[in-house]
Coordinates of C-alpha atoms and ligand atoms in Angstrom, one line a residue:
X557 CA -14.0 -23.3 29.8
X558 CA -11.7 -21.6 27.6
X559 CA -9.4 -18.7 28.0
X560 CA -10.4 -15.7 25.8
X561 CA -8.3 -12.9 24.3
X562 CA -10.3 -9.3 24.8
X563 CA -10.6 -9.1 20.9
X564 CA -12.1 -12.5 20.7
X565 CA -14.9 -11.9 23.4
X566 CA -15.4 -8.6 21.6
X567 CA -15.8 -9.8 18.6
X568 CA -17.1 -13.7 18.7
X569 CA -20.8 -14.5 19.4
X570 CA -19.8 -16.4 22.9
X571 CA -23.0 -14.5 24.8
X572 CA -24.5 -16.6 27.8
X573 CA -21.2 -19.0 27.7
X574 CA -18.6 -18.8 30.7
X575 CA -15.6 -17.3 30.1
X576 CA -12.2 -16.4 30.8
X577 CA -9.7 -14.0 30.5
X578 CA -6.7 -12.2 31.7
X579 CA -5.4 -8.4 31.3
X580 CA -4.6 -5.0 32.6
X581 CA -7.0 -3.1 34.8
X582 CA -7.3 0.1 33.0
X583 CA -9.8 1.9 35.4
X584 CA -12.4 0.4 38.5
X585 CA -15.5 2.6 38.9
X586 CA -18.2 2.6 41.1
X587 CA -16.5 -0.2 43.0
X588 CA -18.4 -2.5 40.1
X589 CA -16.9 -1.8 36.4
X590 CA -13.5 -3.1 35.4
X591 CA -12.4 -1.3 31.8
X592 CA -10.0 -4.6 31.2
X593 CA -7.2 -4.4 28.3
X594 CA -4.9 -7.2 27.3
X595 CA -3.5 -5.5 24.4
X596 CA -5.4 -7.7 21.8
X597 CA -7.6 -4.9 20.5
X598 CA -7.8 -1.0 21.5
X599 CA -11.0 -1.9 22.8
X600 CA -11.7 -3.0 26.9
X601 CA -14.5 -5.5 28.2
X602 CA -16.4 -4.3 31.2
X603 CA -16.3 -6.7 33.9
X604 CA -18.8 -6.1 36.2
X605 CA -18.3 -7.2 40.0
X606 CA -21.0 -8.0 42.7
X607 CA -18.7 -6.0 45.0
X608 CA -21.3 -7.2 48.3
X609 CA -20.1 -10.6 47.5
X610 CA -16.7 -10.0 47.1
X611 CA -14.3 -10.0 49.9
X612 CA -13.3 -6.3 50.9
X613 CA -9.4 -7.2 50.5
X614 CA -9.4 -8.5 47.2
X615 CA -11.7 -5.9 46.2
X616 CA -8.9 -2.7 47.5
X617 CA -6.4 -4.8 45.3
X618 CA -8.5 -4.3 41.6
X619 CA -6.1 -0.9 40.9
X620 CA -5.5 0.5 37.5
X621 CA -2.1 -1.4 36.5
X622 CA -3.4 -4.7 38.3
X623 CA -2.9 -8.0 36.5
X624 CA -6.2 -10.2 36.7
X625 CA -7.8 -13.1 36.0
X626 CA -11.5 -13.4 35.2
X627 CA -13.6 -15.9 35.3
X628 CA -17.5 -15.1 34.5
X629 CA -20.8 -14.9 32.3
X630 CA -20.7 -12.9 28.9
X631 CA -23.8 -11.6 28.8
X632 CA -25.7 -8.5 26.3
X633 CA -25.0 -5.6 28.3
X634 CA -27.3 -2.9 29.9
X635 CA -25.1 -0.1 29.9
X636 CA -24.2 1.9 27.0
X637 CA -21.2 1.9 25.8
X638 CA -20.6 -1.7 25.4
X639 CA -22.1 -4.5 23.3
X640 CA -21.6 -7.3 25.9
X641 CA -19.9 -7.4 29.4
X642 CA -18.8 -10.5 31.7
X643 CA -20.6 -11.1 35.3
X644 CA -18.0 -11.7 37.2
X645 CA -18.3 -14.7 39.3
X646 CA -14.4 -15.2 40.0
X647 CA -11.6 -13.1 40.2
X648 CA -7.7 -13.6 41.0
X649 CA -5.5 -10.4 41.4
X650 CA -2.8 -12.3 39.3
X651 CA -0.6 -8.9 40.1
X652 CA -0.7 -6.2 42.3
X653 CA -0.1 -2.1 41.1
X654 CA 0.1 0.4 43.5
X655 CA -2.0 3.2 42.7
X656 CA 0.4 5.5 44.6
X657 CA 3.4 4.9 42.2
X658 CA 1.9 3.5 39.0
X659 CA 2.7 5.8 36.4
X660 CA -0.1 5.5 34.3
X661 CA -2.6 6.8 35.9
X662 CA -6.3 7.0 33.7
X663 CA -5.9 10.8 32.3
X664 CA -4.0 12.5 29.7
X665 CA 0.1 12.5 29.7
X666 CA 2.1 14.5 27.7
X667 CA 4.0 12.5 25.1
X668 CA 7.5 13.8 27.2
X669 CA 6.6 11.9 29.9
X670 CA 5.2 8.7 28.3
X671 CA 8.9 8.2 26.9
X672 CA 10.3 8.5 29.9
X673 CA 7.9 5.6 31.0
X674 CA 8.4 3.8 27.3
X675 CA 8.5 0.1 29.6
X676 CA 4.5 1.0 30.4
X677 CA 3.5 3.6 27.7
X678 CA 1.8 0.9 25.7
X679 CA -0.8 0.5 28.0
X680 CA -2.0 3.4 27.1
X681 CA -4.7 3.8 24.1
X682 CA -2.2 6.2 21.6
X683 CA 0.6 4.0 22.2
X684 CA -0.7 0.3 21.7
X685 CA -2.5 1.7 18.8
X686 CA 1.1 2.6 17.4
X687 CA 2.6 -0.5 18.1
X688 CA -0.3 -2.8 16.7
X689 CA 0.2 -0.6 13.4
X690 CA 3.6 -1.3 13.5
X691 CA 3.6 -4.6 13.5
X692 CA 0.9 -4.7 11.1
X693 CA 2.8 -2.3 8.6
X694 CA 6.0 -4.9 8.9
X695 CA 3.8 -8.0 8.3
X696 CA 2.0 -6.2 5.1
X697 CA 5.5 -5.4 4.3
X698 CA 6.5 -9.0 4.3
X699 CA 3.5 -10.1 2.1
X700 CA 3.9 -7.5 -0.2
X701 CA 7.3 -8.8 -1.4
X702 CA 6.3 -12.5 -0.6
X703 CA 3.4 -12.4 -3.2
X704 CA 5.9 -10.5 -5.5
X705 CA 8.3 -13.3 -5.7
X706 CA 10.8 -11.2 -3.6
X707 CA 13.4 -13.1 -1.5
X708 CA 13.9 -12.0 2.4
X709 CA 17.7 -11.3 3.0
X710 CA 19.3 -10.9 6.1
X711 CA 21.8 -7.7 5.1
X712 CA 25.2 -8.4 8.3
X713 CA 24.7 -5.5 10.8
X714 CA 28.2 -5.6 11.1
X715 CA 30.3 -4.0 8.2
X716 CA 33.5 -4.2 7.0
X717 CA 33.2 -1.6 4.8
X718 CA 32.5 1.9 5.1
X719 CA 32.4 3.0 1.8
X720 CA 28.1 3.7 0.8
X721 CA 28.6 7.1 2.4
X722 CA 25.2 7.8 3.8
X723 CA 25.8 8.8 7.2
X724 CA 28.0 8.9 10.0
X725 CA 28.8 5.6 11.5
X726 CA 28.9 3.8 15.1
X727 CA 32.1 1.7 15.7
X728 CA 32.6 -2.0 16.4
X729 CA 35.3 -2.7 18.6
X730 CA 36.1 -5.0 21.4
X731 CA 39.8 -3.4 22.1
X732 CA 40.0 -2.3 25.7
X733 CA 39.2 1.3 25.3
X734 CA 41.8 2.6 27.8
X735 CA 44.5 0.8 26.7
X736 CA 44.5 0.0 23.0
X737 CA 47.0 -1.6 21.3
X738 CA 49.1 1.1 19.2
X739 CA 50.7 1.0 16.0
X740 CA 54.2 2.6 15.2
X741 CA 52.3 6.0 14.4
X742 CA 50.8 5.8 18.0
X743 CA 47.2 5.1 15.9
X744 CA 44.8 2.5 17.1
X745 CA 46.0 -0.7 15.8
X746 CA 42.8 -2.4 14.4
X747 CA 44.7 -5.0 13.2
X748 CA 44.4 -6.7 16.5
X749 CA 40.8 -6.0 16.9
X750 CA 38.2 -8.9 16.7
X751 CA 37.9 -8.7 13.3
X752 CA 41.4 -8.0 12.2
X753 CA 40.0 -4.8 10.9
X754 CA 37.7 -1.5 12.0
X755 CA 34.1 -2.7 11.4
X756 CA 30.9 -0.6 12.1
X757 CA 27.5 -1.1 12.5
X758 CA 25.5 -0.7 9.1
X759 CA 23.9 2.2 7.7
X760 CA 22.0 0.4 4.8
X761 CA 22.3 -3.3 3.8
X762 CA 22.2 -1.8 0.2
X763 CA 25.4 -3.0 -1.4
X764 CA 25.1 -6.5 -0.2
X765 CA 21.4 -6.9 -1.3
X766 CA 23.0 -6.4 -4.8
X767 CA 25.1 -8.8 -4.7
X768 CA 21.8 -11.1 -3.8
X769 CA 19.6 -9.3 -6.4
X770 CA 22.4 -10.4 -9.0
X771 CA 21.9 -14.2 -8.3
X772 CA 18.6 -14.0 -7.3
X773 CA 17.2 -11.6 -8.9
X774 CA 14.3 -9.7 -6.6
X775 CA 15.2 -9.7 -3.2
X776 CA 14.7 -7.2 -0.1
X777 CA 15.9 -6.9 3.1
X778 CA 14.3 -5.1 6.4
X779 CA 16.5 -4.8 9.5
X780 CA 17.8 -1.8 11.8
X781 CA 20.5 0.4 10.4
X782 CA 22.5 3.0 12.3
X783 CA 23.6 6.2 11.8
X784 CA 25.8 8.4 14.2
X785 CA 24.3 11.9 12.9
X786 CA 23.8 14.3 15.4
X787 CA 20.6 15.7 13.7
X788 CA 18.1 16.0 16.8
X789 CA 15.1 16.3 15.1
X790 CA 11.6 14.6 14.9
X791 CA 12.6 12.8 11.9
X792 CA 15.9 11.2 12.8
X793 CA 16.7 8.4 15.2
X794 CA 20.5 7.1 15.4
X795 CA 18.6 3.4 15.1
X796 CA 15.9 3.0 12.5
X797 CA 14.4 0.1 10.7
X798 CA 14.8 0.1 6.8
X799 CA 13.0 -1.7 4.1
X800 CA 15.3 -2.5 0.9
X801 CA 13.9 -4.3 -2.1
X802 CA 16.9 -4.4 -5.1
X803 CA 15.6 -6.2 -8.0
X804 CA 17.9 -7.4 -11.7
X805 CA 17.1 -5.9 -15.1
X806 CA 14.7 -3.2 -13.5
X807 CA 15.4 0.8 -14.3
X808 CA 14.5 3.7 -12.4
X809 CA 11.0 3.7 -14.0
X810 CA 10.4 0.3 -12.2
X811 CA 11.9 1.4 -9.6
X812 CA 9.2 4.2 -8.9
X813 CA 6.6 2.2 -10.0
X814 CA 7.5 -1.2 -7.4
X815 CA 7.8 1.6 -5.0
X816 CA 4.5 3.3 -5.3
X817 CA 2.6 0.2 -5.7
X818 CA 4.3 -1.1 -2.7
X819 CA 3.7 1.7 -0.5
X820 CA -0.3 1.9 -1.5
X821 CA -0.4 -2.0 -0.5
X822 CA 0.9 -1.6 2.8
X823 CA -1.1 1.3 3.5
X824 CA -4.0 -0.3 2.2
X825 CA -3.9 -3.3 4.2
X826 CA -3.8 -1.1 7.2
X827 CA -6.6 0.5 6.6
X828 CA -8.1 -2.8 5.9
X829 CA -7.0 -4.6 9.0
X830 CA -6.4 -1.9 11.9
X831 CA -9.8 0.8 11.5
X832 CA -10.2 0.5 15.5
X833 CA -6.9 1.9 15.9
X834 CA -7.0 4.6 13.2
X835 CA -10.5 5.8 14.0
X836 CA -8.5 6.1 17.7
X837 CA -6.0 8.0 16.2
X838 CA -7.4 9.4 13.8
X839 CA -9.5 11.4 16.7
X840 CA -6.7 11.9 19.0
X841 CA -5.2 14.2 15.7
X842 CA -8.4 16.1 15.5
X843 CA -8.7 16.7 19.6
X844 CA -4.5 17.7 19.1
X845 CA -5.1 19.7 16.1
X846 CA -8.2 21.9 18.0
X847 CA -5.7 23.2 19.8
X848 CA -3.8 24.7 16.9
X849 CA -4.4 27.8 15.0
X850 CA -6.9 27.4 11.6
X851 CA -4.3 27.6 9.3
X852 CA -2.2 25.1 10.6
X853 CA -4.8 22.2 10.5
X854 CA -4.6 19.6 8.0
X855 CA -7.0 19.6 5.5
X856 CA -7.9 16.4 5.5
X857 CA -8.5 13.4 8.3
X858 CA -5.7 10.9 9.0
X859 CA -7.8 8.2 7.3
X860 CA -8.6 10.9 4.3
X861 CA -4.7 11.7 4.4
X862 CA -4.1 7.7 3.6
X863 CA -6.6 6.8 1.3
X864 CA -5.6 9.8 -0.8
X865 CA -2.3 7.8 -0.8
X866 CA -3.6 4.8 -2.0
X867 CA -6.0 6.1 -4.4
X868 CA -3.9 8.8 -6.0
X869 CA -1.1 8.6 -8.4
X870 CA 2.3 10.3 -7.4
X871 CA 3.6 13.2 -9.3
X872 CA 7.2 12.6 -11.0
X873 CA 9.0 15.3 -11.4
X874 CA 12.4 16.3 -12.1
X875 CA 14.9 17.6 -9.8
X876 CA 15.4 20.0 -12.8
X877 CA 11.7 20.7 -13.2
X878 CA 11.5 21.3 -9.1
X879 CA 14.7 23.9 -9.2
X880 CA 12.6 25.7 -11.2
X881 CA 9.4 25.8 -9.1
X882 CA 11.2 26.5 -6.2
X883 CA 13.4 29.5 -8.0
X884 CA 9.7 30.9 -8.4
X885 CA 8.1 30.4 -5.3
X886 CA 6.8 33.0 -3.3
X887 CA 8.9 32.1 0.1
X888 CA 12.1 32.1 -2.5
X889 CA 11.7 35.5 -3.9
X890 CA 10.8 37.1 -0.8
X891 CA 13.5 35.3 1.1
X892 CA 11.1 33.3 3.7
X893 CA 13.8 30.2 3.0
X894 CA 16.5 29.7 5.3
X895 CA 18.3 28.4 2.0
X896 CA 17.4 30.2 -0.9
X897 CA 17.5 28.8 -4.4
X898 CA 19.9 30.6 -6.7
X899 CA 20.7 27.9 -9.2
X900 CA 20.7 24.4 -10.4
X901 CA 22.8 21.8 -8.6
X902 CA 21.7 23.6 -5.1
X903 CA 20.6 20.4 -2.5
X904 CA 17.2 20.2 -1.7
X905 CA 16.9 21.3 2.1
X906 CA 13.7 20.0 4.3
X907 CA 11.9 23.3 4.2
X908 CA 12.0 23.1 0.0
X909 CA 10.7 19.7 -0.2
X910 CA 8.0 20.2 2.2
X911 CA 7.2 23.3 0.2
X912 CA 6.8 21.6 -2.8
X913 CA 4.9 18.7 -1.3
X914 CA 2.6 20.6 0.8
X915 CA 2.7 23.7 -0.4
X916 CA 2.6 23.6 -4.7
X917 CA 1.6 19.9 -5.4
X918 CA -0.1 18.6 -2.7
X919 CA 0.5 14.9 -2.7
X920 CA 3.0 12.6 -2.7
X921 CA 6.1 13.7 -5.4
X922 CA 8.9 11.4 -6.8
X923 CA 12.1 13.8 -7.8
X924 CA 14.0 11.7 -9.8
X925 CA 17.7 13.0 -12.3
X926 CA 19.6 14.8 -9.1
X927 CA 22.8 16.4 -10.3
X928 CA 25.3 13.9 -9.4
X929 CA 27.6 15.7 -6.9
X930 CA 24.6 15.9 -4.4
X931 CA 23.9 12.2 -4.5
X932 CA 26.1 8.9 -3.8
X933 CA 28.8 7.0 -5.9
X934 CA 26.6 4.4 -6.9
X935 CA 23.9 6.3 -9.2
X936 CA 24.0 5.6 -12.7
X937 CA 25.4 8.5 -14.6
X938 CA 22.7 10.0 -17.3
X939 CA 24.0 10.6 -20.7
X940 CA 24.2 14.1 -19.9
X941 CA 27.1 13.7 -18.1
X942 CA 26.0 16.0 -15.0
X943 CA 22.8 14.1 -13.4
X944 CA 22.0 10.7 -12.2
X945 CA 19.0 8.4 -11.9
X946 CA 18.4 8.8 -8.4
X947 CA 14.5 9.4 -6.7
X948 CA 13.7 10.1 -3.8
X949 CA 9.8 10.4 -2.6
X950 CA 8.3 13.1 -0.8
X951 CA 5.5 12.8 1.7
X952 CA 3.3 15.3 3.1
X953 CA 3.8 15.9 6.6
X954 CA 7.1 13.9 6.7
X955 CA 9.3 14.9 3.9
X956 CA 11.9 12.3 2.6
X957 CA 10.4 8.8 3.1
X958 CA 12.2 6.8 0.1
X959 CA 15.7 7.5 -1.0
X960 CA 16.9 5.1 -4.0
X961 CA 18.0 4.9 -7.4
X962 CA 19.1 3.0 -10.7
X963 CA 22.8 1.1 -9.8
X964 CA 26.1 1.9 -12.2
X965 CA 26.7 -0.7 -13.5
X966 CA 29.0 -0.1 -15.9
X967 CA 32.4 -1.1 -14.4
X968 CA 34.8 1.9 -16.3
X969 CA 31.7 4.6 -15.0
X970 CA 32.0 3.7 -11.8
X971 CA 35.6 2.8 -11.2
X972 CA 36.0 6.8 -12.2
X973 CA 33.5 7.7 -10.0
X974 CA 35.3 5.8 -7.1
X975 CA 38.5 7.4 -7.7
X976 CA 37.0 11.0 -8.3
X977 CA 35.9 10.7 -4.4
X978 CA 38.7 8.6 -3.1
X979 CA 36.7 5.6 -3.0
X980 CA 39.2 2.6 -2.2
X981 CA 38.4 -0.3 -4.8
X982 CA 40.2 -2.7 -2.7
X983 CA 37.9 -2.2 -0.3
X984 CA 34.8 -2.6 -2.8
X985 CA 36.2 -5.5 -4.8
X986 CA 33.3 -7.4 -4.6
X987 CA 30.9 -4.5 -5.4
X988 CA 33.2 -4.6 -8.8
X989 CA 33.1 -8.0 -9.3
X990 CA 29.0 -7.6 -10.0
X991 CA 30.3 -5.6 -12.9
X992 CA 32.5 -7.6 -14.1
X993 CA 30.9 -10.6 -14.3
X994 CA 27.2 -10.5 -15.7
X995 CA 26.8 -7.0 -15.2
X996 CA 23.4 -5.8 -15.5
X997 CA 20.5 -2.7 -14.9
X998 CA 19.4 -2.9 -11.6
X999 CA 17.6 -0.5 -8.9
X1000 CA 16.5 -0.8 -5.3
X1001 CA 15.7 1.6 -3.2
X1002 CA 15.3 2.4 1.3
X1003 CA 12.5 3.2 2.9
X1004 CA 12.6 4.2 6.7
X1005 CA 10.0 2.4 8.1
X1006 CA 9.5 4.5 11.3
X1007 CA 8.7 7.5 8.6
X1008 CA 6.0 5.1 7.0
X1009 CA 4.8 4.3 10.8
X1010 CA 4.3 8.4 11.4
X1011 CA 2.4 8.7 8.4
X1012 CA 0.0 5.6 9.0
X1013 CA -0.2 7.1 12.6
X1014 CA -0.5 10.9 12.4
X1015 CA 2.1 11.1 15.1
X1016 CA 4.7 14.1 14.5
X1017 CA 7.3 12.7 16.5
X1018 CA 10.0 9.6 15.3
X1019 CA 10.1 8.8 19.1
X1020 CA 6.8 8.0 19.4
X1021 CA 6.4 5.6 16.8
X1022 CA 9.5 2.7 17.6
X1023 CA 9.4 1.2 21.1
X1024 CA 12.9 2.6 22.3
X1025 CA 14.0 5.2 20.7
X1026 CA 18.2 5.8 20.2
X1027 CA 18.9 9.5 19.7
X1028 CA 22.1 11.4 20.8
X1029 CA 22.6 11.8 24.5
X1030 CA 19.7 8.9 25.1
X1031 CA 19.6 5.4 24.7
X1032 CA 17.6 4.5 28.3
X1033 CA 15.7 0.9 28.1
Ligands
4AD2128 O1 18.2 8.1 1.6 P1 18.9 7.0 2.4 O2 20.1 7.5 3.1 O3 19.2 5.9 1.4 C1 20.0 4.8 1.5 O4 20.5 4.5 2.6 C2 20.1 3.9 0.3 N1 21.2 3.0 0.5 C3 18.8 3.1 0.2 C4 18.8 2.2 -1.0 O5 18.8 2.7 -2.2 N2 18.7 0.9 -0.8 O6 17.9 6.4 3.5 C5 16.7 5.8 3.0 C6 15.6 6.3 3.9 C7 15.3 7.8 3.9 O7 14.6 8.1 2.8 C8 14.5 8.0 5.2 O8 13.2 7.6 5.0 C9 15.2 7.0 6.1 O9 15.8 6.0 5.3 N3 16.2 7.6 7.0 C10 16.0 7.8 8.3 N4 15.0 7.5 9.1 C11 15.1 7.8 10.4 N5 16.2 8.3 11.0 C12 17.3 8.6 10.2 N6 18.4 9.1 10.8 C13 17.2 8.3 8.8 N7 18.1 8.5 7.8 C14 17.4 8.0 6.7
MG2129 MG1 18.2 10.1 1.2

């Protein structure tokens, strides 16, 4: 006899063979119908029990939450509902779960609660729906870039350096915090630190994956990055996972097209490989969105929403070209903008970009030429002196997924960009070295995978979509 996973019974042809198999008791009715989970697939197998055979206190212990083992007959079922159930001619209460404390009870909770319970949330339906996703968006991830000839490169998570600029940082230390060693100044002495220095944890493995892309040439990496921004919103966490792909002798040009193409593989392959779970979710968005008022219901179906994705080109357009759709919108010239659009060189806010994703082109948009005092040291410099070849894509319902750009890679460009924002090249020497020796184009670009996860998912909220979520004033589990 061979243990089975839930998936497997589901989905082989095993009927009239004994069986077994171990999960989660989601719910026991009638005192004869176990739903069972394991986790394998969204889907449960009815077990059903011949309760007047079964001894009365093993029976009281089958309780949503229970751990069991089952051993029994897959046969056709009777009922509806299920293809095949198993006749249960053995079962072991593996673990017990008391139905007066067990969270999860079989109903509805809000979302509020189910994170304060993340440890059991993904035995619900919503959540281990998520989380299979997830891991199937990261392994899609991985083949994408495997297939490509891409290189997997573990970025440090430590960092010496604190010069990329793109967010607040959490410090390293191992000093004693209540008595650290001074210098002369009375200043923390970091000198005597671990590493002889102040070190962080990273924002972006970005400056080391060019070092890689510059040998290797077409590497990415994909690991957490951290970011001490107090921006409590349902976009932001203060630990997210980011994918990084930096590739030699590519422009911006390739750069949008390796990241479109990427994006429409991995969200093909999910649709491809995960329908149970997005036909799940998929419905719990329609039941959630009932409750909202006509006009603010999506147009489209979650599924609808990713297949438009995959079978629709992005629009490029200019940062320059946008500034001028936006100085002409209606919410502009009647004001409805917290930030209103006077001229060019203004930074896109959120409420902007989701206007011109949602509101004016309706798809996914790739802004590309910012000016370059709104964007980071290390964008090329266009030959107009006042923009650079950044991009950054725009999703409906989600806003900034992907932030990248073409490298400077001319060493005299960016040494003056370094000094112009007091950028110590002591501290970047190696980043210089890159243009010194065998300078070359490249581009890479970030994007936050927990972003990609909300839109595969249709859940609004970054919490929902990593198992523990960091965000200021919480870091519980
Ligand atoms: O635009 P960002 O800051 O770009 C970089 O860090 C570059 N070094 C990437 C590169 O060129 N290699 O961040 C990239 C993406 C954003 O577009 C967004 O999707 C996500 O990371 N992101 C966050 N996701 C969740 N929580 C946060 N606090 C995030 N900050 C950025
Ligand atoms: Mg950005």
């Amino acid at each position: 006899m061979k243990t089975y996973t839930v998936a497997e019974l589901l989905e082989k042809n095993l009927v009239l063979q004994e069986v077994e198999v171990k999960g989660w008791v989601r719910t026991f009715r009638a005192n004869r119908f176990i739903a069972l989970n394991d986790g394998s697939t969204l889907n449960n197998i009815q077990c059903v029990v011949d309760f007047e055979n079964l001894d009365e206190s093993v029976l009281k212990r089958i309780t949503t939450g229970a751990a069991v083992h089952i051993i029994g007959e897959l046969t056709e079922s009777q009922g509806k509902g299920q293809n095949v159930e198993i006749q249960v001619s053995k079962i072991d209460v593996l673990g017990d779960s008391d139905p007066e404390t067990y969270p999860i009870q079989p109903k509805k909770h809000s979302f509020e609660f189910l994170r304060e319970n993340a440890h059991l949330r993904t035995r619900t339906n919503t959540f281990s729906a998520v989380m299979r996703l997830r891991s199937s968006l990261s392994f899609a991830i991985h083949q994408y870039f495997n297939e490509n000839g891409f290189y997997y490169m573990h970025t440090p998570i430590i960092t010496g350096s604190d010069a990329e600029g793109a967010g607040e940082m959490f410090r390293v230390s191992a000093l004693n915090a209540k008595n650290p060693p001074l210098t002369e100044d009375g200043e923390v002495n970091y000198k005597e630190d671990f590493f002889g220095k102040e070190t962080n944890l990273t924002v972006s493995g970005q400056l080391e994956a060019e070092t890689y892309a510059m040998s290797l040439g077409k590497v990415y990496t994909f690991g957490p990055t951290f970011r001490a921004e107090n921006s409590n919103t349902s976009r932001h966490l203060a630990e997210f996972w980011m994918i990084e792909p930096e590739v030699a002798f590519m422009d911006l040009d390739g750069n949008m097209d390796l990241a479109e193409d990427f994006m429409k593989y991995v969200l093909k392959y999910v649709l491809e490989h995960n329908s149970d779970d997005l036909a799940f979710l998929e419905k719990r968005l329609l039941d959630e969105e009932k409750t909202k008022p006509q006009a603010e219901r999506s147009e489209m179906s979650l599924i609808e929403k990713i297949k438009f994705v995959v079978d629709n080109n992005f629009k490029r357009v200019s940062y320059t070209e946008a500034i001028e759709i936006l100085r002409n919108s209606k919410p502009n010239k009647k004001k409805k903008f917290k930030y209103i659009i006077e001229e060019w060189g203004a930074d896109l806010q959120s409420e902007h970009e989701r206007y011109l994703v949602e509101k004016h082109f309706k798809c996914p948009v790739i802004l590309f030429d910012y000016p370059a005092n709104i964007k980071a040291f290390y964008m090329r410099l266009n030959e107009d002196g006042k923009t650079v070849r950044a991009m950054d894509i725009l999703f409906p319902g989600i806003g900034e997924m992907v932030g990248g750009s073409q490298r400077e890679e001319r060493l005299d460009v960016l040494k003056d960009k370094m000094a112009a924002l007091d950028i110590d090249e002591q501290e970047l020497w190696w980043y210089l070295d890159l243009r010194k020796y065998g300078t070359a184009v490249h581009s890479g670009f970030g994007l936050g995978f927990e972003r990609l996860v909300m839109f595969a998912t249709g859940m609004g909220n970054i919490r929902d979509v990593i198992p523990y979520p960091r965000t200021p004033q919480n870091a519980d589990f």
